[in-house]
XYZ file of C-alpha atoms in Angstrom:
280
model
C 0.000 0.000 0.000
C 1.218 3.463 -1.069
C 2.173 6.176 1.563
C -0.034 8.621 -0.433
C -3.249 6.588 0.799
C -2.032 6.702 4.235
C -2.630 10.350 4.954
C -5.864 12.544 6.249
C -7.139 16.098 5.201
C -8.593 18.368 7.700
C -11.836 17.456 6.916
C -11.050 14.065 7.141
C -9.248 14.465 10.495
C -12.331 16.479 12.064
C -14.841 13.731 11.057
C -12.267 11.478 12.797
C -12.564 13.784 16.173
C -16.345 13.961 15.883
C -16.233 10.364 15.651
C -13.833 9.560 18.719
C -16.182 12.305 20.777
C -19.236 10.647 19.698
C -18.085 6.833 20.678
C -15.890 7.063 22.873
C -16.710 10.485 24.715
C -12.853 12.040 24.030
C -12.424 15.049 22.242
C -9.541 16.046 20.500
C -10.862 19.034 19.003
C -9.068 21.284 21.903
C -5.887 19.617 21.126
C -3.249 21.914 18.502
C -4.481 20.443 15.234
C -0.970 19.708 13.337
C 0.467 17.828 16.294
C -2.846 15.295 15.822
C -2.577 15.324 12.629
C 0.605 14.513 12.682
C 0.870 11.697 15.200
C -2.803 10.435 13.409
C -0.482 10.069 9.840
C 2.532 8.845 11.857
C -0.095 6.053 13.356
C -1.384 4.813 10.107
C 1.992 4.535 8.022
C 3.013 2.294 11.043
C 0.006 0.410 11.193
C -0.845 0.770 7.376
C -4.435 1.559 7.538
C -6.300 3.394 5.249
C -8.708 5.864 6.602
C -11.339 3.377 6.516
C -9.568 0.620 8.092
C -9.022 3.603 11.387
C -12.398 4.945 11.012
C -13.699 0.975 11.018
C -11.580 0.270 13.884
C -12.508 3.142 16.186
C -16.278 2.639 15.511
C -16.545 -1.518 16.091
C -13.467 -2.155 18.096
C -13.901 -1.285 22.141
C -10.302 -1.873 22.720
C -8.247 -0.294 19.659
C -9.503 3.240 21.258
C -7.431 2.234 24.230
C -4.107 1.924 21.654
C -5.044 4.830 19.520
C -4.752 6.793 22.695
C -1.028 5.464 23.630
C -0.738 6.036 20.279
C -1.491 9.399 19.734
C -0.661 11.541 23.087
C 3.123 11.802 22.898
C 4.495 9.795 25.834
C 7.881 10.633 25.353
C 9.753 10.485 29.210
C 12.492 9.766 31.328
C 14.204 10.251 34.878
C 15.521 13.699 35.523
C 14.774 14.472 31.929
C 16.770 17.818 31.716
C 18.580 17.615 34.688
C 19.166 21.422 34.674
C 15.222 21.797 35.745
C 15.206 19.303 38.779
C 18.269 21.055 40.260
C 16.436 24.489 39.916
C 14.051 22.053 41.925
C 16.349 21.817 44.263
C 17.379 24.876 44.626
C 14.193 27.163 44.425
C 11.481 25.192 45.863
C 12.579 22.427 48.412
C 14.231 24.866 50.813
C 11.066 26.614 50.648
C 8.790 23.815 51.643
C 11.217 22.187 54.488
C 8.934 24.085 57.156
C 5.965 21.658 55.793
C 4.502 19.002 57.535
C 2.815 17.801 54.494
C 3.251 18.416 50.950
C 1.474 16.980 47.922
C 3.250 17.057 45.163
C 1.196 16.567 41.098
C 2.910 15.076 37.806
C 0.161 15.668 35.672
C 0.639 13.605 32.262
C 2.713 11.467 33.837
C 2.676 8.789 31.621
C 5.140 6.070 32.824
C 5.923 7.344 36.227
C 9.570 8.372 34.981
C 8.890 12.506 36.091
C 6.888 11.083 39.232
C 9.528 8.995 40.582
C 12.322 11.730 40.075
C 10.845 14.126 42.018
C 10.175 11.097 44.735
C 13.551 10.371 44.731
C 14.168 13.873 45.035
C 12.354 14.753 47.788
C 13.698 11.588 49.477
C 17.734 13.286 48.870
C 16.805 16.115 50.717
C 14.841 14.631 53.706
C 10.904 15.770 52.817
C 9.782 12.279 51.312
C 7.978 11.174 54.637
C 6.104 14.090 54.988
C 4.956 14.517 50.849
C 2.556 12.615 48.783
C 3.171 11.830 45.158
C -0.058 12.035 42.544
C 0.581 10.811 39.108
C -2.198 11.222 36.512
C -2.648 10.836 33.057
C -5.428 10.050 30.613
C -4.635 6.665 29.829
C -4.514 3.315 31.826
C -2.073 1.410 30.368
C 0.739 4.052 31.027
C -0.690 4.280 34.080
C 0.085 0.872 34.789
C 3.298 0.888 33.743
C 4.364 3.314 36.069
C 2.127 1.615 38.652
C 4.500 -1.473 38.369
C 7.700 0.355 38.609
C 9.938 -2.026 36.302
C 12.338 0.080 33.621
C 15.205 -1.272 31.608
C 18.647 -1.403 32.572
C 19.816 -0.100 29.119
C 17.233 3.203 30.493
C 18.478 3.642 33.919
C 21.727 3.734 32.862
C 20.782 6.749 31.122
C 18.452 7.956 34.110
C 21.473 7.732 36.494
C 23.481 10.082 34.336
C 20.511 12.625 34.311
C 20.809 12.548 38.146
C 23.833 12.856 38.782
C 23.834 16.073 36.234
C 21.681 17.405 38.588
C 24.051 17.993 41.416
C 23.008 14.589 43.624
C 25.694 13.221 45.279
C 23.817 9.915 45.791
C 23.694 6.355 43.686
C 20.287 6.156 41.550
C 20.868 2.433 42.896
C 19.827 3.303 46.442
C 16.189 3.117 44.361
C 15.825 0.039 42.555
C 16.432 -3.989 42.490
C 18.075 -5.013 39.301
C 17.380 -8.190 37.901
C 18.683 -9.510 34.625
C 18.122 -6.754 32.005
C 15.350 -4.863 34.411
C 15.053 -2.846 37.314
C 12.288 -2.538 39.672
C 11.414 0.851 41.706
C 11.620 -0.368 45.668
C 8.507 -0.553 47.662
C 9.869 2.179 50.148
C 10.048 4.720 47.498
C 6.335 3.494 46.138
C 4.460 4.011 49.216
C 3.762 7.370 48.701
C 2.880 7.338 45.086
C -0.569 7.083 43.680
C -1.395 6.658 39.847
C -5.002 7.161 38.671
C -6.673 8.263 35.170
C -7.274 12.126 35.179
C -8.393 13.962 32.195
C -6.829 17.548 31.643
C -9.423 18.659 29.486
C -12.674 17.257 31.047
C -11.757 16.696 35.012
C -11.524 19.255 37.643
C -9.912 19.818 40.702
C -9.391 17.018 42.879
C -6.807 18.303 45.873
C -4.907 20.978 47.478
C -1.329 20.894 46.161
C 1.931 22.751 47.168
C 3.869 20.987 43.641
C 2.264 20.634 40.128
C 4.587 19.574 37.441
C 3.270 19.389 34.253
C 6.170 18.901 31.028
C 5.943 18.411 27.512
C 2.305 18.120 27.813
C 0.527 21.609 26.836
C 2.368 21.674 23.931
C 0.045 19.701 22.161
C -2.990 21.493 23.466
C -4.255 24.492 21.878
C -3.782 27.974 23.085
C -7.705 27.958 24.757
C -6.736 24.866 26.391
C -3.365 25.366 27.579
C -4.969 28.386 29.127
C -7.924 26.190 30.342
C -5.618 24.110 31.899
C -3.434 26.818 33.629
C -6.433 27.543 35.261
C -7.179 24.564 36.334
C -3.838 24.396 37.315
C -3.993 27.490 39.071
C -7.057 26.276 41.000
C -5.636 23.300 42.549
C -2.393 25.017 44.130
C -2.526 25.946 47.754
C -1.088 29.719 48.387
C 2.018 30.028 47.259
C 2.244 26.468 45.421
C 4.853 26.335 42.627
C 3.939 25.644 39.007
C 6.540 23.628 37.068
C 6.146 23.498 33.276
C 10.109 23.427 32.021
C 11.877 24.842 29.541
C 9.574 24.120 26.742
C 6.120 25.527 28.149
C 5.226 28.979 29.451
C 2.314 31.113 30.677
C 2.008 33.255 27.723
C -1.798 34.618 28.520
C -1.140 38.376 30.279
C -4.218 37.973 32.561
C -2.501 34.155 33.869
C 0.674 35.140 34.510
C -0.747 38.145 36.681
C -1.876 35.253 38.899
C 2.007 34.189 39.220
C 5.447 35.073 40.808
C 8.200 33.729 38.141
C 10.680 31.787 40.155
C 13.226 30.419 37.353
C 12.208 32.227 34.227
C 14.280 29.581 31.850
C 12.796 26.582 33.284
C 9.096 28.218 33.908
C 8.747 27.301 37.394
C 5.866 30.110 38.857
C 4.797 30.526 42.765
C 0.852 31.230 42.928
C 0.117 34.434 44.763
C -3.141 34.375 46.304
C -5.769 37.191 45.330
C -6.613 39.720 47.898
C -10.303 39.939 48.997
C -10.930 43.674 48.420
C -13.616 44.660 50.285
């Protein structure tokens, strides 16, 4: 089969959206519209299926929605991804919340628990992991279960230990997992405060009080309404004076938003929520 047949038109992809919202009650109409199309034509070169054959597919087949998904939301991630970031981390927000008795801390997007367990292991280098509570979320389960479980590659944490060492830790990355044979599993004692569950950026609200929300290489896929949606959402589920961590690749560009914000490390867009004064 020709490449040429393997490719959608804008009409095409929006009676492919109205289709997902109508079955399977998702809509990807808020997302940025090249960055669909473009992992929706990625998707069917791998997979060569004609338009019909996806369109067939998502209508009669309950659990090919479920691998569309993994599919098509970008779940690109890894431990201490950009080292640089966690160490501003380090630096600007954990000597800030050592007077806390509890802190909960949000990866939102999380997909395989990569981000979530860095900042776990972060918090546990500099003495706050008893006291904080890790939430990872993303919109699909089988990520979710993935980072659930905890098991990674060798070949990857090989890579991860490099990224955390990068970041200033004076630690082993061992100190965190078994290995056995050609994987490594995540230790219990680190796990215990972690909790993964299925939360949907667009369509789901608040859910908790939070004093961390990370959220990386996630809005870029969103469009402008919804990234802005989403910083308020975001916004909404900080206590006073939570910090906001999007990194290097994602900002608050909307005026009125960042009014709402202190910048704390402008390069790796970490913000501090100031609270609104009741005038009265």
């Amino acid at each position: 089969m020709e490449h040429s047949s393997l490719t959608i038109n804008n009409e095409e992809l929006n009676e492919l959206i109205l289709i997902i919202r109508k079955i399977h009650d998702f809509d990807f109409s808020v997302y940025s519209q090249a960055s669909f199309k473009r992992q929706v034509t990625k998707l069917m070169i791998l997979e060569k299926l004609s338009l019909f054959d996806l369109r067939t597919l998502l209508t009669n087949d309950a659990n090919y929605f479920e691998h569309f998904l993994i599919q098509v939301t970008v779940n690109v991630t890894e431990m201490f991804r950009d080292p640089l970031f966690f160490k501003s981390v380090k630096e600007n927000i954990i000597p800030y919340l050592g007077s806390y008795q509890h802190i909960k801390v949000w990866n939102a997007g999380c997909s395989t628990g990569e981000e979530l367990y860095s900042f776990a292991m972060l918090f546990d280098d500099e003495n706050l992991y008893q006291r904080s509570f890790f939430y990872g979320t993303d919109v699909n389960s089988k990520v979710l279960n993935t980072a659930k479980n905890g098991i990674y590659t060798l070949k990857q944490m090989k890579q991860y230990s490099e990224n955390y060492l990068a970041t200033g830790a004076i630690n082993s990355l061992a100190k965190y997992y078994t290995a056995k044979y050609d994987a490594v599993a995540i230790k219990q004692a680190l796990k215990k405060h972690t909790l993964f569950s299925v939360h949907n950026l667009i369509s789901d609200g608040v859910f908790n009080e939070f004093q961390v929300i990370s959220c990386r290489n996630v809005l870029i896929y969103f469009s402008k309404d919804l990234q802005n949606k989403v910083i308020e959402l975001f916004y909404n589920s900080l206590a006073n004076f939570g910090f906001l961590c999007l990194g290097s690749k994602e900002s608050i560009r909307d005026p009125n938003l960042l009014a709402l914000f202190k910048i704390i490390d402008k390069k790796n867009n970490i913000y501090q929520k100031i609270p609104l004064t009741i005038s009265s």
